[in-house]
XYZ file of C-alpha atoms in Angstrom:
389
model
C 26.953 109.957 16.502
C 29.313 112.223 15.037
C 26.913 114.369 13.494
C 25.901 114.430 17.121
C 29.026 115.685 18.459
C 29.048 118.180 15.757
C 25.368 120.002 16.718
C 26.472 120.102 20.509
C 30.212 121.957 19.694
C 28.036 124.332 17.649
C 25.960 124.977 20.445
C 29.040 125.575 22.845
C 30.494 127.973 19.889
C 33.424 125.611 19.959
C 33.631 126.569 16.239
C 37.072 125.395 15.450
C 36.568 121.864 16.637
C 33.130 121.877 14.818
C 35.163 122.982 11.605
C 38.021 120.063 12.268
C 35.330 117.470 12.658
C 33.820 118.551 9.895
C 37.263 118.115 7.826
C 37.573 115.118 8.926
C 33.937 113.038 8.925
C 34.665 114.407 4.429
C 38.032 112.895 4.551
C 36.790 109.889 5.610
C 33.556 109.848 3.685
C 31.390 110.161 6.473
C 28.327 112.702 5.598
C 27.090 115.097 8.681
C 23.591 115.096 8.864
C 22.253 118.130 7.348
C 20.882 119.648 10.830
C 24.425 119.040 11.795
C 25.827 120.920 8.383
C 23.207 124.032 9.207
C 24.700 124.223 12.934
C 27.680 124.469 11.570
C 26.656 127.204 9.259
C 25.228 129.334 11.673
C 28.088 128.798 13.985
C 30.278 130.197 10.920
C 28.386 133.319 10.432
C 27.479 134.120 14.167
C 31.983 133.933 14.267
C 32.274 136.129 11.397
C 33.549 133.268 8.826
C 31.263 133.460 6.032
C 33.383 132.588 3.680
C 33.741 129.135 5.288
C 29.702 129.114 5.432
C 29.538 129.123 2.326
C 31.725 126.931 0.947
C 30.151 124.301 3.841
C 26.875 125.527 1.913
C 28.180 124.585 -1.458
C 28.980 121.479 -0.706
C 25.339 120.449 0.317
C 24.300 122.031 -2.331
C 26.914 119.815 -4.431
C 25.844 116.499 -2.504
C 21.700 117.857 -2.593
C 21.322 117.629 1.082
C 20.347 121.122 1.400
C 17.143 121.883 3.662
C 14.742 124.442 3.572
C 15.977 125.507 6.322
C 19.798 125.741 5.293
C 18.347 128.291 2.224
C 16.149 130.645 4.997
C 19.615 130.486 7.177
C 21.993 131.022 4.314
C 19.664 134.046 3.023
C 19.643 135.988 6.702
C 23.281 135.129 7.208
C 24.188 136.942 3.476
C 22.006 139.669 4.143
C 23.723 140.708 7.221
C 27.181 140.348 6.318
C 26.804 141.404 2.381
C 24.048 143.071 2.218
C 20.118 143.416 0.260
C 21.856 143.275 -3.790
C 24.376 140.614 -2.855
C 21.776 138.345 -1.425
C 18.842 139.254 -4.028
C 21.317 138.437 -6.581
C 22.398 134.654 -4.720
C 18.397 133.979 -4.178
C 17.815 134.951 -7.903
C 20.052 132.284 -9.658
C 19.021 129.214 -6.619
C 15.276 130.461 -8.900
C 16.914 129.776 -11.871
C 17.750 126.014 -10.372
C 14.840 124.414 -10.889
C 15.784 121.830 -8.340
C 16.912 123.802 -5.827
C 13.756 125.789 -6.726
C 11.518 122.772 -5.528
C 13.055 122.436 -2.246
C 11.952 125.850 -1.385
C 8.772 126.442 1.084
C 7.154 129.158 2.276
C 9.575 129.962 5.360
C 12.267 130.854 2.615
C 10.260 132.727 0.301
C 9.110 134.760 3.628
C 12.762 135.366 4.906
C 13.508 136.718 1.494
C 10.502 138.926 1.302
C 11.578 139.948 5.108
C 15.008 141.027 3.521
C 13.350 142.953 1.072
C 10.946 144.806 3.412
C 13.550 145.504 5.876
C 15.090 148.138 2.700
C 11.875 148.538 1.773
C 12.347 147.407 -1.396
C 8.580 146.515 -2.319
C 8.624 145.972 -5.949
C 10.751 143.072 -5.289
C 8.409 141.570 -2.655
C 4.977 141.961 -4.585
C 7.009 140.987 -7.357
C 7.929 137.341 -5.381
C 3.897 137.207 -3.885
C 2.942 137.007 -7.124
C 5.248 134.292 -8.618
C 4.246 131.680 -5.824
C 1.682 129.681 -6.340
C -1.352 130.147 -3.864
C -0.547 127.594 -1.527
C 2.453 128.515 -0.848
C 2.114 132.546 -0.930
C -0.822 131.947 1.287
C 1.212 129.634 3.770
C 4.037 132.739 3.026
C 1.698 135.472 4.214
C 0.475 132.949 7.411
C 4.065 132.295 8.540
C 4.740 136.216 8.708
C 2.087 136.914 10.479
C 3.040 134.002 12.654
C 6.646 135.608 13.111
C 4.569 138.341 14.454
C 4.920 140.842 10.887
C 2.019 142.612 10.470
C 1.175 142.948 6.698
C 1.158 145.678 4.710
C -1.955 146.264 2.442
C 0.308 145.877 -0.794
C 1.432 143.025 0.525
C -2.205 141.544 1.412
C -2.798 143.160 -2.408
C -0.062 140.974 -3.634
C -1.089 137.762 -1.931
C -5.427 138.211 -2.706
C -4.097 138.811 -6.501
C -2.109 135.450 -6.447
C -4.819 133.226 -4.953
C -7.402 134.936 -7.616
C -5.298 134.408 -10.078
C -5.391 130.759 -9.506
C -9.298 130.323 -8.708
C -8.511 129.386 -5.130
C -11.027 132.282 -3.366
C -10.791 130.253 -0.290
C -7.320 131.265 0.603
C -8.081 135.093 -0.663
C -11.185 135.173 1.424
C -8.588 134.390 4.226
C -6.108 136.479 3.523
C -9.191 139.704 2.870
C -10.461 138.534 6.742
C -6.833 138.823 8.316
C -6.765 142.100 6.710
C -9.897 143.354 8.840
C -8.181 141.782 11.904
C -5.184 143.904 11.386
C -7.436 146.803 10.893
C -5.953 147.167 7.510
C -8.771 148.999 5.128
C -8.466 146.263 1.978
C -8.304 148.871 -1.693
C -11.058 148.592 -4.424
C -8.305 146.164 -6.329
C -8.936 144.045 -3.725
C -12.578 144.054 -3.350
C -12.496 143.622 -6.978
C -10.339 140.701 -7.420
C -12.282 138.672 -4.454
C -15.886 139.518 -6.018
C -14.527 138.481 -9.583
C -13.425 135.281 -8.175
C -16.290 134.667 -6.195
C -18.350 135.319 -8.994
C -16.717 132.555 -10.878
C -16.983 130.406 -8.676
C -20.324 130.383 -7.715
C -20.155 132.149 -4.861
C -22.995 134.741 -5.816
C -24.060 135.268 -1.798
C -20.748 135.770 -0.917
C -19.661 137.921 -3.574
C -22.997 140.648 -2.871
C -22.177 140.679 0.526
C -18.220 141.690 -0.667
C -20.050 143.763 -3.169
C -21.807 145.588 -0.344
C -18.573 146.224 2.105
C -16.933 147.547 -1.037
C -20.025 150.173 -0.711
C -19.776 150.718 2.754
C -16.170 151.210 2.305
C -16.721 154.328 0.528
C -15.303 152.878 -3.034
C -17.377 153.279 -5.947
C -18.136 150.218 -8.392
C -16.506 150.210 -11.765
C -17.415 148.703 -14.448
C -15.210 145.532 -13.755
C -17.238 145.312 -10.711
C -20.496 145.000 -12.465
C -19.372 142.619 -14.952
C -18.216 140.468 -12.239
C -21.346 140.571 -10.170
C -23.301 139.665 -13.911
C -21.014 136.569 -14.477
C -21.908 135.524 -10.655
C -25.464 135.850 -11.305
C -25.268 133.991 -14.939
C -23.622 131.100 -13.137
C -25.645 130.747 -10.532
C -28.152 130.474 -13.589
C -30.125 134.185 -12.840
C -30.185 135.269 -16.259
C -32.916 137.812 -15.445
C -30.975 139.167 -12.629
C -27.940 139.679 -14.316
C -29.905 141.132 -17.336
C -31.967 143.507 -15.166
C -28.144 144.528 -13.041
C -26.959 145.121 -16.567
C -29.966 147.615 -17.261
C -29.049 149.656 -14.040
C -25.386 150.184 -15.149
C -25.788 150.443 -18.637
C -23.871 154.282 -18.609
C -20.750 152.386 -17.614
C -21.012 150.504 -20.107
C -17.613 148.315 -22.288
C -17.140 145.251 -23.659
C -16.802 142.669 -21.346
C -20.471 144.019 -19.677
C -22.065 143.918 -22.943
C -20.668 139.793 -23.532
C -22.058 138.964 -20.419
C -25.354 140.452 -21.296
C -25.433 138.338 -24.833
C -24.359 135.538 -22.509
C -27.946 135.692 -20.118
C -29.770 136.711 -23.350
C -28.648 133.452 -25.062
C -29.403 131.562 -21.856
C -32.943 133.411 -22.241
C -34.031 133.023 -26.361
C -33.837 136.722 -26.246
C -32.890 137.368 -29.935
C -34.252 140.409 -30.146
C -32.509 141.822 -26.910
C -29.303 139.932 -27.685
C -29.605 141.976 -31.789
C -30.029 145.329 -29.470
C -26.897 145.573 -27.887
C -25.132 144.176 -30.234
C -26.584 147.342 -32.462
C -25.463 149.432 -29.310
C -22.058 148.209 -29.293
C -21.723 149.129 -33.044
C -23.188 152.545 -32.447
C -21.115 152.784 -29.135
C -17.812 152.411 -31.213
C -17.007 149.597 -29.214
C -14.792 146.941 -30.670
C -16.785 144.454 -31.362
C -15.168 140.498 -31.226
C -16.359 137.590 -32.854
C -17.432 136.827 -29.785
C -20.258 139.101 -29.534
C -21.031 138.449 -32.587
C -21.160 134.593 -31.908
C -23.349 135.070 -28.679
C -26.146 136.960 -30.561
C -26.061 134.067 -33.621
C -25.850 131.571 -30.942
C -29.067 133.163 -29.886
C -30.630 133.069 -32.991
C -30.020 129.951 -33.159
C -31.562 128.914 -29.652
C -34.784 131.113 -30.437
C -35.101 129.362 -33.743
C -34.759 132.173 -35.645
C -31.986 131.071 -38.664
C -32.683 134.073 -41.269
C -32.008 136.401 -38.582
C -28.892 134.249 -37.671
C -27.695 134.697 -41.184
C -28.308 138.321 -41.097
C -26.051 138.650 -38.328
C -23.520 136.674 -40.436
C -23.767 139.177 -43.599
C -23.476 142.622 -41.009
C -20.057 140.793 -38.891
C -18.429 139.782 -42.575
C -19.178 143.559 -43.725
C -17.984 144.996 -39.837
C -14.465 143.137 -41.547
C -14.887 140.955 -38.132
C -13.526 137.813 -39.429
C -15.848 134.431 -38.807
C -14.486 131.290 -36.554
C -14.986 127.958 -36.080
C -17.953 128.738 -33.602
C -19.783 131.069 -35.972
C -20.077 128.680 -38.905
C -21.081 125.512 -36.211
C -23.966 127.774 -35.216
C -24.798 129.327 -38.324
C -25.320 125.641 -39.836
C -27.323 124.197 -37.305
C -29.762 126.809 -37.558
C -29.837 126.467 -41.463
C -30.041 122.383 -40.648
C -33.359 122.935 -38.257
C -35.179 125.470 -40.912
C -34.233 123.630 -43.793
C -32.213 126.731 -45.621
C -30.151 123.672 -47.730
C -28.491 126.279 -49.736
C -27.597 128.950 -47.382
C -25.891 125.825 -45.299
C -24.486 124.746 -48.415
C -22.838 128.163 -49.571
C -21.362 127.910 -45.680
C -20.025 124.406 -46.154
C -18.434 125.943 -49.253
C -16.675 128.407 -47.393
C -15.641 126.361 -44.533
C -13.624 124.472 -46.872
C -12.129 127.268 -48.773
C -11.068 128.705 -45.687
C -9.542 125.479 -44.702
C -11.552 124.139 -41.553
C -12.061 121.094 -43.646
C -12.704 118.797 -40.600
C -15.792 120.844 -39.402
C -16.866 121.381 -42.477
C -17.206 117.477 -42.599
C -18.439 116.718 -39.468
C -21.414 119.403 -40.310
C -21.786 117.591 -43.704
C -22.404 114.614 -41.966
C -25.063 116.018 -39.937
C -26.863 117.583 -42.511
C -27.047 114.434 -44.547
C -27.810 112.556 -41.589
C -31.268 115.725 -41.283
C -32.207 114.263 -44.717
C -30.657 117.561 -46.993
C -29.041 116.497 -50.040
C -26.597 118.814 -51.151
C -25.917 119.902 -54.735
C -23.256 118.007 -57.045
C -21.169 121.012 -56.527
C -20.915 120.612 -52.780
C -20.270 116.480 -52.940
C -17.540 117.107 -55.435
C -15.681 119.700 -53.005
C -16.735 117.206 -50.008
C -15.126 114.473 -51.493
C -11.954 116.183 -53.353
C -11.406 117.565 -49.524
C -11.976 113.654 -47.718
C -9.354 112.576 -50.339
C -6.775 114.958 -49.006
C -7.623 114.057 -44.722
């Protein structure tokens, strides 16, 4: 009832009996509701007594019966009366609160990036896009436009990136098709960062026909562009596709392209295609990873084909490109399936000098369990090493 009273002397701008109310419902012990405390806010500020706002603030704050609501009011309030650094400073240790941080939603995020736009200060709104999750940036962007804002393409830029970012293409797709409804032209950043996505996702229809506005746009594909499109075709399992894309591009050529190539070659038992660009990435002067290097044993491996595997092995240890986990897993079940018990020993051997004692047993296991015996030399470093795990 008295929280009552309170709202409807706020409404009448009867501010000083508001205020003694107030004082009195604490002396007693009585909370005001917090719709109650944020009419009494705004009643404050819209009088010119911020000062008395904010320590009305604080004390919700104190007692945790702040609203999402109270931080979007508090933050318009502030900017008026102190200003864009004042307030930018305020919102960025409530951040640093990690519960205060929770209580936030996308109205207050948007009335800060408002505040920021309004000085055009930009860096700091793309900046605060990108730290919300996607939910919330895309229920952000939706209450702007909402408010009647009409998005700016960094903003859009900001928003697409932080949906991507997270694997939720849904919400980007939106946010790309509110863009055209604006009559905003979306950047190749864009385009890019939605076709990537889509691509990873599964989307492969969706992603050409992105693929193709991005044409029609006037921007030209890069080669992030192509690899995406390749790692939408691999998923969707169109390792010929994505192998015959990666022939029409080849002059644009880096690593990440050339990966995704091993990758459909792998899929495919193409050894000999998967030893080829792995030849033209050494020629090329491209870095190669381990990676690559994996992908073509891997291959090997698939196509039965475990001398060629090992060759592989010998040119990445003399390329100084330093073996992993993955490389000696393959490299052993090839030797395993064409019998090579003392190249898979000499491996074993060096799996445990190099420490990876655990998969060294666990292939030891399996090549017992094949029917090789290994040499009295291998059991004894086997069993010195089961001693010690």
């Amino acid at each position: 009832m008295l929280s009552k009273r309170m709202v409807g002397l706020c409404k009448s701008n009867r501010v000083r009996s508001a205020i003694q109310l107030y004082v009195s419902m604490e002396v007693a012990g009585v909370d005001p509701t917090p719709h109650a405390c944020n009419s009494l806010i705004s009643s404050l500020c819209r009088n010119g007594s911020v000062d008395k706002a904010l320590k009305v603030f604080d004390k919700m704050k104190e007692r945790r019966r702040t609203t999402c609501h109270t931080y979007s009011l508090v933050l318009k309030e502030i900017a008026r009366v102190r200003g864009f650094d004042f307030t930018m400073e305020m919102f960025a240790d409530w951040e640093g609160e990690e519960m205060v941080r929770r209580r936030f939603d996308a109205v207050v995020y948007n009335t800060m990036m408002s505040i920021c736009g309004e000085v055009n200060r930009w860096v700091e709104t793309e900046r605060m896009w990108r730290s919300l999750n996607p939910e919330l940036a895309f229920k952000a962007y939706i209450e702007m436009v909402k408010s009647g804002m009409i998005p700016t393409e960094n903003t859009a830029q900001a928003v697409v990136g932080a949906c991507t970012k997270e694997g939720k293409w849904e919400l980007a797709l939106s946010v790309y098709e509110s863009m055209l409804g604006f009559e905003l032209k979306p950047n190749e950043v864009i385009y890019n960062a939605l076709i990537n996505s889509l691509g990873k996702a599964g989307e492969v229809r969706s992603a050409f026909k992105l693929f193709d506005c991005m044409r029609s746009s006037g921007y030209t594909p890069n080669a992030y562009t192509w690899n995406a499109l390749i790692v939408a075709l691999n998923r969707e399992k169109r390792y010929g596709d994505a192998l015959r894309l990666f022939n029409s591009v080849e002059k644009q050529m880096n690593l990440h392209l050339y990966n995704s190539a091993l990758v459909s070659c792998q899929k495919l038992g193409l050894w000999d295609r998967s030893l080829q660009l792995l030849w033209k990435m050494e020629v090329s002067r491209l870095s190669v990873s381990t990676a690559s290097y994996n992908l073509a044993i891997s291959t090997c491996e698939a196509a039965r084909k475990p001398r060629i595997a090992l060759e592989v092995y010998e040119r990445m240890v003399h390329k100084n490109c330093i073996p992993d986990t993955f490389t000696y897993m393959s490299l052993i079940r090839a030797c395993i399936w064409g019998s090579l018990l003392s190249e898979a020993l000499e491996l074993l051997d060096g799996m445990c000098l190099q420490g990876k004692v655990v998969m060294a047993k666990k292939l030891y296991s399996r090549m017992r369990e094949s029917g090789m015996k290994a040499d009295g030399k291998t059991r004894a470093m086997m069993l010195q090493n089961l001693t010690k795990h």
